[in-house]
């Protein structure tokens, strides 16, 4: 429906700051992501229902896309754009001529003021800006924080691997201390332990916060380690050590000292079948 609507409407006004109606399919997210996708975002369904019933009260902010003619880049309002697309309706937007810096600052000022942007999403946004080459002064302005706070955001974002973040999502109720705890447990865990935690079927159907708790709990204990083999020495009648025996849960190893009794190793190896047969006969 959105595509049919767009084909039947005139092009939006060219004036900077004009409020226009756009085909949501023509509105692309900012190149610097500030949201962490959540596969269990139940709140979005309620948001769509609200817009269906009450309409879109607040317009989004866009600029003409600098690299794709006829398209627009969203400074803020991605959820409103998604909702309009889901409803097959145009999205109301303020069209502004924004520089790259102005876009990032507007994106940060709007999105970071929202209560539903989680700690890890703020950290994720800060790191994405830094990786995009945005100057630190601009990041500070966009985030509305001081340098120590920005350093904390970047440290947390750097410590959480992308697969872990993707499996958990935004975790809106989880703050910096628990993310740091998770980062420490990831660092201490073996890679296969982390992979097992992320692939656990128990994560299915859980909310983002519940997935965080499940993964944090799965990494709470260090992976089980094999017990060191129990070792003992064997002496002859004169007290000379000629063999070492190591016992473990999956077997026993016998090491013979050739210097103590030359040739005994070959003798024993040749007679192992006889020893085994005698043992079996004794069991019968």
Short mmCIF file of N, CA and C in Angstrom, two decimals, residues 16-98:
data_model
loop_
_atom_site.label_atom_id
_atom_site.label_comp_id
_atom_site.label_asym_id
_atom_site.label_seq_id
_atom_site.Cartn_x
_atom_site.Cartn_y
_atom_site.Cartn_z
N UNK A 16 13.36 23.85 3.62
CA UNK A 16 13.97 23.26 4.80
C UNK A 16 13.03 23.42 6.00
N UNK A 17 12.78 22.33 6.72
CA UNK A 17 11.91 22.37 7.87
C UNK A 17 10.46 22.07 7.55
N UNK A 18 10.14 21.78 6.30
CA UNK A 18 8.76 21.49 5.92
C UNK A 18 8.32 20.14 6.49
N UNK A 19 7.06 20.04 6.87
CA UNK A 19 6.49 18.77 7.30
C UNK A 19 5.83 18.12 6.09
N UNK A 20 6.30 16.93 5.77
CA UNK A 20 5.84 16.24 4.56
C UNK A 20 5.38 14.84 4.93
N UNK A 21 4.69 14.20 4.00
CA UNK A 21 4.31 12.80 4.15
C UNK A 21 5.11 11.98 3.16
N UNK A 22 5.77 10.96 3.67
CA UNK A 22 6.69 10.18 2.85
C UNK A 22 6.31 8.71 2.84
N UNK A 23 6.67 8.06 1.77
CA UNK A 23 6.57 6.61 1.70
C UNK A 23 7.61 6.04 2.67
N UNK A 24 7.23 5.27 3.67
CA UNK A 24 8.22 4.75 4.63
C UNK A 24 9.29 3.89 3.98
N UNK A 25 8.99 3.30 2.82
CA UNK A 25 10.00 2.50 2.13
C UNK A 25 11.14 3.35 1.59
N UNK A 26 10.91 4.64 1.46
CA UNK A 26 11.94 5.54 0.96
C UNK A 26 12.78 6.14 2.08
N UNK A 27 12.44 5.84 3.32
CA UNK A 27 13.13 6.40 4.48
C UNK A 27 14.07 5.34 5.06
N UNK A 28 15.36 5.58 4.95
CA UNK A 28 16.37 4.61 5.37
C UNK A 28 16.96 5.00 6.72
N UNK A 29 17.30 4.02 7.55
CA UNK A 29 17.88 4.33 8.86
C UNK A 29 19.22 5.06 8.72
N UNK A 30 19.57 5.79 9.75
CA UNK A 30 20.89 6.43 9.79
C UNK A 30 21.96 5.36 9.68
N UNK A 31 23.07 5.73 9.07
CA UNK A 31 24.17 4.79 8.91
C UNK A 31 24.77 4.39 10.25
N UNK A 32 24.53 5.20 11.29
CA UNK A 32 25.05 4.91 12.63
C UNK A 32 23.90 4.41 13.49
N UNK A 33 23.90 3.11 13.75
CA UNK A 33 22.79 2.50 14.49
C UNK A 33 22.81 2.90 15.95
N UNK A 34 21.64 3.21 16.49
CA UNK A 34 21.53 3.49 17.92
C UNK A 34 20.65 2.47 18.63
N UNK A 35 20.02 1.60 17.89
CA UNK A 35 19.16 0.58 18.46
C UNK A 35 19.79 -0.80 18.31
N UNK A 36 19.51 -1.67 19.28
CA UNK A 36 19.90 -3.07 19.21
C UNK A 36 18.64 -3.86 18.92
N UNK A 37 18.58 -4.59 17.81
CA UNK A 37 17.36 -5.33 17.46
C UNK A 37 16.94 -6.31 18.56
N UNK A 38 15.63 -6.45 18.72
CA UNK A 38 15.08 -7.38 19.70
C UNK A 38 14.02 -8.22 19.01
N UNK A 39 14.25 -9.53 18.96
CA UNK A 39 13.32 -10.42 18.27
C UNK A 39 12.02 -10.61 19.06
N UNK A 40 11.98 -10.15 20.31
CA UNK A 40 10.78 -10.30 21.13
C UNK A 40 10.24 -8.94 21.56
N UNK A 41 10.25 -7.98 20.65
CA UNK A 41 9.81 -6.62 20.97
C UNK A 41 8.28 -6.54 20.96
N UNK A 42 7.67 -7.00 22.05
CA UNK A 42 6.21 -6.97 22.14
C UNK A 42 5.68 -5.55 22.20
N UNK A 43 6.48 -4.63 22.72
CA UNK A 43 6.04 -3.24 22.84
C UNK A 43 5.79 -2.62 21.47
N UNK A 44 6.48 -3.12 20.45
CA UNK A 44 6.30 -2.55 19.11
C UNK A 44 4.88 -2.83 18.59
N UNK A 45 4.36 -4.01 18.87
CA UNK A 45 2.99 -4.33 18.43
C UNK A 45 1.99 -3.37 19.06
N UNK A 46 2.21 -3.06 20.34
CA UNK A 46 1.33 -2.11 21.01
C UNK A 46 1.49 -0.71 20.41
N UNK A 47 2.72 -0.39 20.03
CA UNK A 47 2.99 0.92 19.42
C UNK A 47 2.27 1.05 18.08
N UNK A 48 2.29 0.00 17.29
CA UNK A 48 1.58 0.00 16.00
C UNK A 48 0.09 0.17 16.23
N UNK A 49 -0.46 -0.53 17.22
CA UNK A 49 -1.89 -0.43 17.51
C UNK A 49 -2.26 0.99 17.93
N UNK A 50 -1.37 1.62 18.68
CA UNK A 50 -1.63 2.99 19.13
C UNK A 50 -1.68 3.96 17.94
N UNK A 51 -0.73 3.80 17.01
CA UNK A 51 -0.73 4.68 15.85
C UNK A 51 -1.93 4.40 14.95
N UNK A 52 -2.33 3.14 14.86
CA UNK A 52 -3.52 2.80 14.07
C UNK A 52 -4.75 3.51 14.62
N UNK A 53 -4.86 3.56 15.94
CA UNK A 53 -6.04 4.13 16.56
C UNK A 53 -5.98 5.66 16.68
N UNK A 54 -4.79 6.18 16.99
CA UNK A 54 -4.67 7.60 17.31
C UNK A 54 -3.93 8.42 16.25
N UNK A 55 -3.29 7.74 15.32
CA UNK A 55 -2.51 8.45 14.32
C UNK A 55 -1.11 8.77 14.83
N UNK A 56 -0.27 9.30 13.95
CA UNK A 56 1.11 9.65 14.30
C UNK A 56 1.16 11.10 14.76
N UNK A 57 1.32 11.31 16.06
CA UNK A 57 1.29 12.66 16.61
C UNK A 57 2.58 13.43 16.34
N UNK A 58 3.72 12.74 16.46
CA UNK A 58 5.02 13.42 16.36
C UNK A 58 5.71 13.00 15.07
N UNK A 59 6.09 13.96 14.21
CA UNK A 59 6.78 13.58 12.97
C UNK A 59 8.20 13.12 13.23
N UNK A 60 8.72 12.35 12.30
CA UNK A 60 10.12 11.94 12.37
C UNK A 60 10.97 13.06 11.75
N UNK A 61 12.28 12.95 11.86
CA UNK A 61 13.19 13.93 11.25
C UNK A 61 14.05 13.22 10.21
N UNK A 62 14.06 13.75 8.98
CA UNK A 62 14.84 13.15 7.91
C UNK A 62 15.60 14.24 7.15
N UNK A 63 16.58 13.79 6.40
CA UNK A 63 17.23 14.64 5.40
C UNK A 63 17.23 13.89 4.09
N UNK A 64 17.43 14.59 3.00
CA UNK A 64 17.56 13.90 1.71
C UNK A 64 18.82 13.04 1.78
N UNK A 65 18.70 11.81 1.31
CA UNK A 65 19.84 10.89 1.42
C UNK A 65 21.00 11.41 0.58
N UNK A 66 22.18 11.51 1.19
CA UNK A 66 23.32 12.09 0.47
C UNK A 66 23.86 11.24 -0.67
N UNK A 67 23.49 9.94 -0.69
CA UNK A 67 24.06 9.05 -1.72
C UNK A 67 23.00 8.34 -2.55
N UNK A 68 21.74 8.43 -2.17
CA UNK A 68 20.68 7.73 -2.91
C UNK A 68 19.57 8.71 -3.26
N UNK A 69 19.53 9.09 -4.52
CA UNK A 69 18.55 10.08 -4.99
C UNK A 69 17.12 9.57 -4.76
N UNK A 70 16.25 10.46 -4.33
CA UNK A 70 14.86 10.11 -4.13
C UNK A 70 14.57 9.41 -2.82
N UNK A 71 15.60 9.21 -1.99
CA UNK A 71 15.41 8.57 -0.69
C UNK A 71 15.81 9.53 0.42
N UNK A 72 15.50 9.11 1.67
CA UNK A 72 15.71 9.98 2.82
C UNK A 72 16.43 9.20 3.91
N UNK A 73 17.21 9.91 4.70
CA UNK A 73 17.93 9.30 5.81
C UNK A 73 17.31 9.78 7.12
N UNK A 74 17.00 8.83 7.99
CA UNK A 74 16.29 9.14 9.23
C UNK A 74 17.29 9.56 10.31
N UNK A 75 17.06 10.73 10.88
CA UNK A 75 17.82 11.15 12.05
C UNK A 75 17.22 10.50 13.29
N UNK A 76 15.91 10.57 13.41
CA UNK A 76 15.20 9.85 14.47
C UNK A 76 13.78 9.56 14.01
N UNK A 77 13.22 8.49 14.58
CA UNK A 77 11.87 8.08 14.20
C UNK A 77 11.81 6.75 13.46
N UNK A 78 12.79 5.88 13.67
CA UNK A 78 12.77 4.60 12.96
C UNK A 78 11.57 3.74 13.35
N UNK A 79 11.19 3.75 14.64
CA UNK A 79 10.04 2.93 15.06
C UNK A 79 8.75 3.47 14.46
N UNK A 80 8.62 4.79 14.40
CA UNK A 80 7.43 5.37 13.77
C UNK A 80 7.38 5.03 12.29
N UNK A 81 8.57 4.99 11.66
CA UNK A 81 8.63 4.62 10.24
C UNK A 81 8.24 3.15 10.05
N UNK A 82 8.73 2.29 10.92
CA UNK A 82 8.38 0.87 10.86
C UNK A 82 6.89 0.67 11.06
N UNK A 83 6.33 1.42 12.01
CA UNK A 83 4.89 1.30 12.28
C UNK A 83 4.08 1.74 11.07
N UNK A 84 4.47 2.86 10.45
CA UNK A 84 3.75 3.34 9.27
C UNK A 84 3.82 2.32 8.14
N UNK A 85 4.99 1.70 7.99
CA UNK A 85 5.15 0.68 6.95
C UNK A 85 4.25 -0.52 7.23
N UNK A 86 4.21 -0.93 8.52
CA UNK A 86 3.36 -2.07 8.90
C UNK A 86 1.89 -1.77 8.64
N UNK A 87 1.50 -0.50 8.78
CA UNK A 87 0.11 -0.12 8.58
C UNK A 87 -0.22 0.26 7.14
N UNK A 88 0.81 0.31 6.29
CA UNK A 88 0.61 0.70 4.91
C UNK A 88 0.22 2.16 4.77
N UNK A 89 0.78 3.00 5.65
CA UNK A 89 0.45 4.42 5.65
C UNK A 89 1.72 5.26 5.41
N UNK A 90 1.55 6.50 4.95
CA UNK A 90 2.71 7.39 4.86
C UNK A 90 3.16 7.80 6.26
N UNK A 91 4.42 8.18 6.37
CA UNK A 91 4.95 8.64 7.65
C UNK A 91 5.14 10.15 7.57
N UNK A 92 4.67 10.86 8.59
CA UNK A 92 4.84 12.32 8.65
C UNK A 92 6.27 12.61 9.09
N UNK A 93 6.92 13.55 8.37
CA UNK A 93 8.33 13.82 8.63
C UNK A 93 8.64 15.30 8.49
N UNK A 94 9.60 15.75 9.30
CA UNK A 94 10.19 17.07 9.11
C UNK A 94 11.40 16.88 8.21
N UNK A 95 11.42 17.59 7.10
CA UNK A 95 12.51 17.47 6.13
C UNK A 95 13.49 18.62 6.37
N UNK A 96 14.72 18.27 6.75
CA UNK A 96 15.72 19.29 7.05
C UNK A 96 16.97 19.05 6.22
N UNK A 97 17.68 20.14 5.91
CA UNK A 97 18.99 20.04 5.28
C UNK A 97 20.02 19.92 6.40
N UNK A 98 20.45 18.71 6.68
CA UNK A 98 21.36 18.45 7.79
C UNK A 98 22.72 17.99 7.30
#
